[in-house]
């Protein structure tokens, strides 16, 4: 049992660690040589150019010699907070802005709760002597917790009333936040520029037809079932001949989804070779006297010496031919066309209608749903038939169940194998080294843990693979699904696993053989005892972890390694920086764990709350800085994850209520049970209300909004060429990344024309692949074919 | 423990009872005087006219003297089976035809299961001597059950394999049936004549607007958000003036929903008086010499004598004036207009789109859903706001919880009060009578039970009231909800209550304090012991109950009583017959109980299966007869209840699997547990698959279908006056029933014009209120107002 002093020491250590991280960050970030690591977002946006190019003195290119800048080493904090929210949304997208609101939500919920708990509950807890007289060992922290109240005391009414108070406050804040986020989402969608996904619907499970190709089938189906203009009946009788563009048709633009693995390989190969070509061309440009040459053998160490530029040029040409050949195969081979299509509509209204309605008699064919944003599409999953989806979900659910409850078994096996004796047996020549005492104790202490650590490191990846297997069609959905699984895993194995020691499977077995009313009691009783453990956990994982996040040690090292050894061209350097993303699938479950801890301990051991508040405040500042300067958005889902966030906080609330009930029932305050049982019931009702009231804003697209935007657009831009805008929006990345440089000039002029909010000097194609207007920056299929015809 | 002999005797008794009922029915139904009781459906259809009118001899009007007809007393059975299903659908609606399929489903599931069980399992069970050696009392039935297998025997593999086999067979039949019913529903909707609900959407929670009335608001909203015809952009700029009928509009016909209680009273009053007037006019017509007179005092026994026709005519006129006044009040008073409307569209496509999409930014306003059939609308609930719906559902859920688990408490109180002593105390003068020994023992035996019986009698009504309170807007939804609640009540209090004796609350308490894995064991162990009880239950409730249903004793008595004392006019006689309905809310849960029993006992005590099969066969014939000849459909929901039926059978399947698992685990056959656990998991997956595959057919209306019907209709009837057809489809019954006789002739000509499948001579307005074409048979608001202008 830790005393207040112990906690103080641990806090001091962690605060110092965090400060050290911040200091290191402050030093590193102002060095020009690290500029690309700490400000990649601005490079991507094109608002910052490399200091390596326009620096003056050689030394100042790498080291910051301006000593004044070192004195202001914490000035990034106010800077991070300065950018107002609307600008932040423009700068980093709504997803990021709303993600930050999760931290704010934590502050809003726990600030007033902590205040109330400290003024009311701690004095009540402190003014008893139960623990002193009990003869048990106890710490000062326990004196502040509910454990200090004598059994059967009337003081438990304080906790009961506060449990109600905290529940109502949490629900109030949650509701307000849901309301605000829903409004933000709708406002974002409404004020957002024209985007292809507003007009596009993804159609899956197109039924096979012996007479028509998928393309024709889709076109006919939507011609018939979503006529928009129709004037009179005559038009209908004419539509049988497709020559007459029927007036009953909104153009349905088909961009079929290809199954293209080999092609994708070729494209990647070409990209690599092209990079080498660029490298040698640059070299030649810098030193025009000597034409670079290379050897064709292994690693360029031996073999014939050839002219490097000619050599790579010929390879690039060959690959281009192969790619064209593959593409033509696709065009002619109908088997490679998957039964899925992106169908675009003339108006947002038409798309909203198509996405929300059932198309065909058989509800498993012609499945329509909103198309995700072009960069959000997960192409691999587009063609999974309905039946397989059901089976895949079942398999994934079972796999996840076993992963959660039985993951300890393989790890325990690995641990039992990976001991000194078996290593010595397998690799006898290592014996002398291992037998050295220091190394031996190190291995013995380290080895068993490493299997678990590696597993936990790979867990998000495993969960993401599961989600992919389940068949979600957008990256955002994949991340949401992984996040909820990760949260459940953490709830079972971190939260419950820490409270009741033992593996998850032992718990499960325990619970199955225990009465239903016993479970909350078992857990509830252990809760106050684990407070100090969780306080330490918060400081290590929360405080130091967040401070470590800002240092970006891993990307820093990787960037410098790559920069020293691999980077050949400017493009390579661009690619060497990994800006990273928010990482919703791992970040959000972590925050949710703090919500859970805060809500559970709010009534039991309120001393834990300040630690959580510090975490939320710190994380808010750090992540705001990272979002502004570092992370690059992979996709924009317009805060589609908020319902998940909301439901998890509500679940944490219900868990906290049930555990409090279990705890109080062991304190012989069972007259409070009926009052405590109503709390989860009320909370569930609150959730249902919120679900009905706000969730549709995240799932459906109201027709009124769609119509409003359509009308406005028609009034403002009467002669809009929507067809051109949508033509190449949804193209498989393989076709798209074909020939980027060709269309660069086009795309730039396009960017200048469009009313961009941030002045953009140049655009990196790799990071902003899709939202270019009129599809000018990407090569359409026609263009590609034209190109193929050239020798 | 009943022996096979006991069961045989009980079976004989019940078979004789059932035969007696059938015999009585056979005698009674061929008496002309009972014709209206046993063939009301044909009267309603107008295909049978009263035998009292066109009979020849006086006696033969009341008693059937044709002796030959007595010899064929069971010939109604083949007659009931003869009508083919498509004709049945025409005759009695799809709901009835599909309802009968539930019985067929029972036969399909349990026929093969019984066969397999008898050939495989009964020999396996019989060939053991466990019970003989156990020293326990046992019956022959137990020798055929799983109880006879020794503990830990390998013979349990038979049961395990059969459990799998039965599950797969049940799922297969269920899937096939779901498929067929879904196809039937879609075919019915597609081949059905034009119906107003195909074009109409119910809009609820119209938000209040200070500037516009609800009517205007609704009209503007749908003008803007569901334009259909729009040609170009210019039209849009013109629509601001409403004078120009905008081409961007599908006409949205508004029939606002009135809150009209007082008016409804007046209309009923007028109807009653009108009936008296008809009576006296008929009397006068038969005897033109004497003008009928009556006394104005109490019950017509004293007071001034006045001319009856004049007297009632004046009252009718006064009431008509009052009604007109009330109606005008409505037209002028905007407060009586509820924020809900039926909005009709020009095409089915338009209605399907509007019903399936979200209209406004705020998902709790402008709620749209398919309008129920006009006669299916439950008008009282149309105006409940969204927030109240959530609260009402919470209250109803809590009330139902207490009703299910605590209903015994008030009944026990009533029982303790209603004993002889307290009656003697309250009513001392009854003491001498009560003290007579025979009466005393009768009261003592009878009184405690009567409270429970009365409660059970009123339970469906109570559940229906709950559903109404919850705010469902159609009668079919109300019945579905009540049915699922009734099933749950029966499951807890009849099924579990019989297996584990004790009240539901005691069980609940027991289960809460018991381990989760213990519950299936506790129940599972008791199951084989209760087989004889359930066999008796099936014979009494199932066999005799169904045979009693065909006799229609209650309607028979009520009809003859009414006919003798109350009937004044022909219309009165018409109203004296109560054809009744299928009663989905009570009938279906009863059938489901048999599914549950059959599935639970299939593996445990297969001897129960033949009794269930007899029930299904008998009930099928009887209900088929009743549906053809007696029941009158209140509404047509196109088999919308099938998903409920399906899910309840699946739930019964899962319950049976869990209980078998519990039972086997006590038999030390626990190595089978993992195999048995996969069964419910597979079953749940099957359910999810079916839900995704077939349920949408019952909830949504595919656009393809809608478009197909629209196109066909436009081709066939180019000049259709849809506006006229829809104008008066959805009018509050108060306005509608105003003046039926006026429009009778109109409606008749209408009926002749329409391609009716069954030749109809006349239509009873009371029973077919709505489906008349062009609304000709009902009085529109304009007509009503015209009428009011007349003196």
Short mmCIF file of N, CA and C in Angstrom, two decimals, chain A residues 559-622:
data_model
loop_
_atom_site.label_atom_id
_atom_site.label_comp_id
_atom_site.label_asym_id
_atom_site.label_seq_id
_atom_site.Cartn_x
_atom_site.Cartn_y
_atom_site.Cartn_z
N UNK A 559 14.10 9.06 -39.71
CA UNK A 559 14.33 10.08 -40.73
C UNK A 559 15.81 10.32 -40.94
N UNK A 560 16.55 10.43 -39.83
CA UNK A 560 17.97 10.72 -39.98
C UNK A 560 18.71 9.54 -40.57
N UNK A 561 18.31 8.32 -40.20
CA UNK A 561 18.92 7.14 -40.81
C UNK A 561 18.68 7.13 -42.30
N UNK A 562 17.42 7.30 -42.67
CA UNK A 562 17.07 7.28 -44.11
C UNK A 562 17.79 8.40 -44.83
N UNK A 563 17.81 9.58 -44.22
CA UNK A 563 18.41 10.74 -44.84
C UNK A 563 19.89 10.50 -45.10
N UNK A 564 20.54 9.78 -44.18
CA UNK A 564 21.98 9.55 -44.35
C UNK A 564 22.26 8.47 -45.38
N UNK A 565 21.43 7.44 -45.41
CA UNK A 565 21.80 6.28 -46.23
C UNK A 565 20.98 6.09 -47.50
N UNK A 566 19.72 6.41 -47.47
CA UNK A 566 18.85 6.02 -48.58
C UNK A 566 18.46 7.15 -49.52
N UNK A 567 18.37 8.36 -48.96
CA UNK A 567 17.78 9.43 -49.76
C UNK A 567 18.65 9.76 -50.97
N UNK A 568 18.06 9.71 -52.14
CA UNK A 568 18.78 10.02 -53.36
C UNK A 568 18.26 11.31 -53.97
N UNK A 569 16.92 11.41 -54.03
CA UNK A 569 16.34 12.60 -54.66
C UNK A 569 15.51 13.35 -53.64
N UNK A 570 15.04 14.52 -54.06
CA UNK A 570 14.20 15.35 -53.19
C UNK A 570 12.92 14.60 -52.84
N UNK A 571 12.43 13.84 -53.82
CA UNK A 571 11.20 13.08 -53.61
C UNK A 571 11.41 12.02 -52.53
N UNK A 572 12.58 11.42 -52.55
CA UNK A 572 12.90 10.43 -51.52
C UNK A 572 12.87 11.06 -50.14
N UNK A 573 13.42 12.26 -50.06
CA UNK A 573 13.46 12.92 -48.76
C UNK A 573 12.04 13.19 -48.27
N UNK A 574 11.22 13.58 -49.21
CA UNK A 574 9.81 13.81 -48.87
C UNK A 574 9.21 12.54 -48.28
N UNK A 575 9.54 11.43 -48.92
CA UNK A 575 8.95 10.18 -48.47
C UNK A 575 9.59 9.64 -47.21
N UNK A 576 10.78 10.11 -46.89
CA UNK A 576 11.47 9.61 -45.70
C UNK A 576 10.79 10.12 -44.42
N UNK A 577 10.11 11.26 -44.51
CA UNK A 577 9.40 11.77 -43.35
C UNK A 577 8.08 11.03 -43.21
N UNK A 578 7.85 10.51 -42.05
CA UNK A 578 6.56 9.88 -41.81
C UNK A 578 5.79 10.76 -40.86
N UNK A 579 4.88 11.57 -41.38
CA UNK A 579 4.18 12.49 -40.47
C UNK A 579 3.30 11.73 -39.48
N UNK A 580 2.85 10.54 -39.86
CA UNK A 580 1.96 9.79 -38.96
C UNK A 580 0.56 10.39 -38.96
N UNK A 581 -0.35 9.68 -38.32
CA UNK A 581 -1.72 10.17 -38.19
C UNK A 581 -2.08 10.17 -36.71
N UNK A 582 -3.29 10.65 -36.44
CA UNK A 582 -3.74 10.66 -35.04
C UNK A 582 -3.73 9.23 -34.49
N UNK A 583 -4.05 8.27 -35.35
CA UNK A 583 -4.12 6.89 -34.88
C UNK A 583 -5.34 6.67 -34.01
N UNK A 584 -6.51 6.90 -34.61
CA UNK A 584 -7.75 6.77 -33.84
C UNK A 584 -7.88 5.39 -33.21
N UNK A 585 -7.45 4.36 -33.92
CA UNK A 585 -7.68 2.99 -33.45
C UNK A 585 -6.90 2.65 -32.18
N UNK A 586 -5.82 3.38 -31.89
CA UNK A 586 -5.13 3.12 -30.63
C UNK A 586 -5.30 4.27 -29.65
N UNK A 587 -5.40 5.50 -30.19
CA UNK A 587 -5.46 6.66 -29.31
C UNK A 587 -6.76 6.76 -28.55
N UNK A 588 -7.87 6.58 -29.26
CA UNK A 588 -9.15 6.78 -28.61
C UNK A 588 -9.41 5.77 -27.52
N UNK A 589 -9.12 4.46 -27.71
CA UNK A 589 -9.33 3.52 -26.60
C UNK A 589 -8.52 3.89 -25.37
N UNK A 590 -7.33 4.45 -25.58
CA UNK A 590 -6.52 4.86 -24.43
C UNK A 590 -7.23 5.97 -23.65
N UNK A 591 -7.75 6.96 -24.38
CA UNK A 591 -8.47 8.03 -23.68
C UNK A 591 -9.66 7.45 -22.93
N UNK A 592 -10.36 6.53 -23.60
CA UNK A 592 -11.56 5.96 -22.98
C UNK A 592 -11.23 5.25 -21.69
N UNK A 593 -10.04 4.66 -21.60
CA UNK A 593 -9.64 4.00 -20.36
C UNK A 593 -9.57 5.02 -19.23
N UNK A 594 -9.14 6.24 -19.56
CA UNK A 594 -9.08 7.27 -18.52
C UNK A 594 -10.48 7.72 -18.12
N UNK A 595 -11.37 7.80 -19.09
CA UNK A 595 -12.76 8.10 -18.73
C UNK A 595 -13.29 7.05 -17.76
N UNK A 596 -13.03 5.80 -18.09
CA UNK A 596 -13.52 4.71 -17.26
C UNK A 596 -12.95 4.83 -15.84
N UNK A 597 -11.63 5.03 -15.75
CA UNK A 597 -11.01 5.13 -14.44
C UNK A 597 -11.59 6.31 -13.67
N UNK A 598 -11.73 7.44 -14.36
CA UNK A 598 -12.24 8.63 -13.69
C UNK A 598 -13.64 8.41 -13.16
N UNK A 599 -14.50 7.84 -13.97
CA UNK A 599 -15.89 7.67 -13.54
C UNK A 599 -15.99 6.64 -12.43
N UNK A 600 -15.21 5.56 -12.53
CA UNK A 600 -15.28 4.53 -11.50
C UNK A 600 -14.77 5.06 -10.16
N UNK A 601 -13.67 5.84 -10.21
CA UNK A 601 -13.07 6.28 -8.95
C UNK A 601 -13.64 7.59 -8.44
N UNK A 602 -14.49 8.25 -9.23
CA UNK A 602 -15.01 9.56 -8.81
C UNK A 602 -15.65 9.47 -7.44
N UNK A 603 -16.44 8.44 -7.20
CA UNK A 603 -17.14 8.31 -5.93
C UNK A 603 -16.30 7.51 -4.93
N UNK A 604 -15.45 6.64 -5.42
CA UNK A 604 -14.76 5.71 -4.52
C UNK A 604 -13.49 6.34 -3.93
N UNK A 605 -12.59 6.79 -4.82
CA UNK A 605 -11.33 7.36 -4.36
C UNK A 605 -11.05 8.63 -5.15
N UNK A 606 -11.69 9.73 -4.78
CA UNK A 606 -11.63 10.92 -5.65
C UNK A 606 -10.23 11.49 -5.79
N UNK A 607 -9.29 11.05 -4.98
CA UNK A 607 -7.93 11.58 -5.09
C UNK A 607 -7.32 11.27 -6.44
N UNK A 608 -7.90 10.30 -7.15
CA UNK A 608 -7.39 9.92 -8.46
C UNK A 608 -7.71 10.97 -9.52
N UNK A 609 -8.76 11.75 -9.27
CA UNK A 609 -9.26 12.66 -10.32
C UNK A 609 -8.24 13.69 -10.78
N UNK A 610 -7.51 14.37 -9.87
CA UNK A 610 -6.57 15.38 -10.37
C UNK A 610 -5.56 14.81 -11.35
N UNK A 611 -5.15 13.57 -11.13
CA UNK A 611 -4.18 12.97 -12.04
C UNK A 611 -4.77 12.83 -13.44
N UNK A 612 -6.04 12.47 -13.47
CA UNK A 612 -6.70 12.33 -14.77
C UNK A 612 -6.86 13.68 -15.44
N UNK A 613 -7.19 14.68 -14.63
CA UNK A 613 -7.37 16.01 -15.21
C UNK A 613 -6.06 16.50 -15.80
N UNK A 614 -4.96 16.28 -15.09
CA UNK A 614 -3.66 16.68 -15.62
C UNK A 614 -3.40 15.97 -16.94
N UNK A 615 -3.73 14.67 -16.99
CA UNK A 615 -3.54 13.94 -18.25
C UNK A 615 -4.31 14.59 -19.38
N UNK A 616 -5.59 14.87 -19.12
CA UNK A 616 -6.42 15.41 -20.22
C UNK A 616 -5.88 16.77 -20.68
N UNK A 617 -5.49 17.60 -19.72
CA UNK A 617 -5.00 18.93 -20.09
C UNK A 617 -3.71 18.82 -20.90
N UNK A 618 -2.79 18.00 -20.40
CA UNK A 618 -1.51 17.83 -21.07
C UNK A 618 -1.70 17.26 -22.47
N UNK A 619 -2.50 16.21 -22.54
CA UNK A 619 -2.71 15.55 -23.82
C UNK A 619 -3.37 16.51 -24.80
N UNK A 620 -4.29 17.33 -24.29
CA UNK A 620 -4.96 18.28 -25.18
C UNK A 620 -3.94 19.20 -25.83
N UNK A 621 -3.04 19.78 -25.02
CA UNK A 621 -2.05 20.72 -25.57
C UNK A 621 -1.12 19.99 -26.54
N UNK A 622 -0.62 18.83 -26.11
CA UNK A 622 0.35 18.12 -26.94
C UNK A 622 -0.29 17.71 -28.27
#
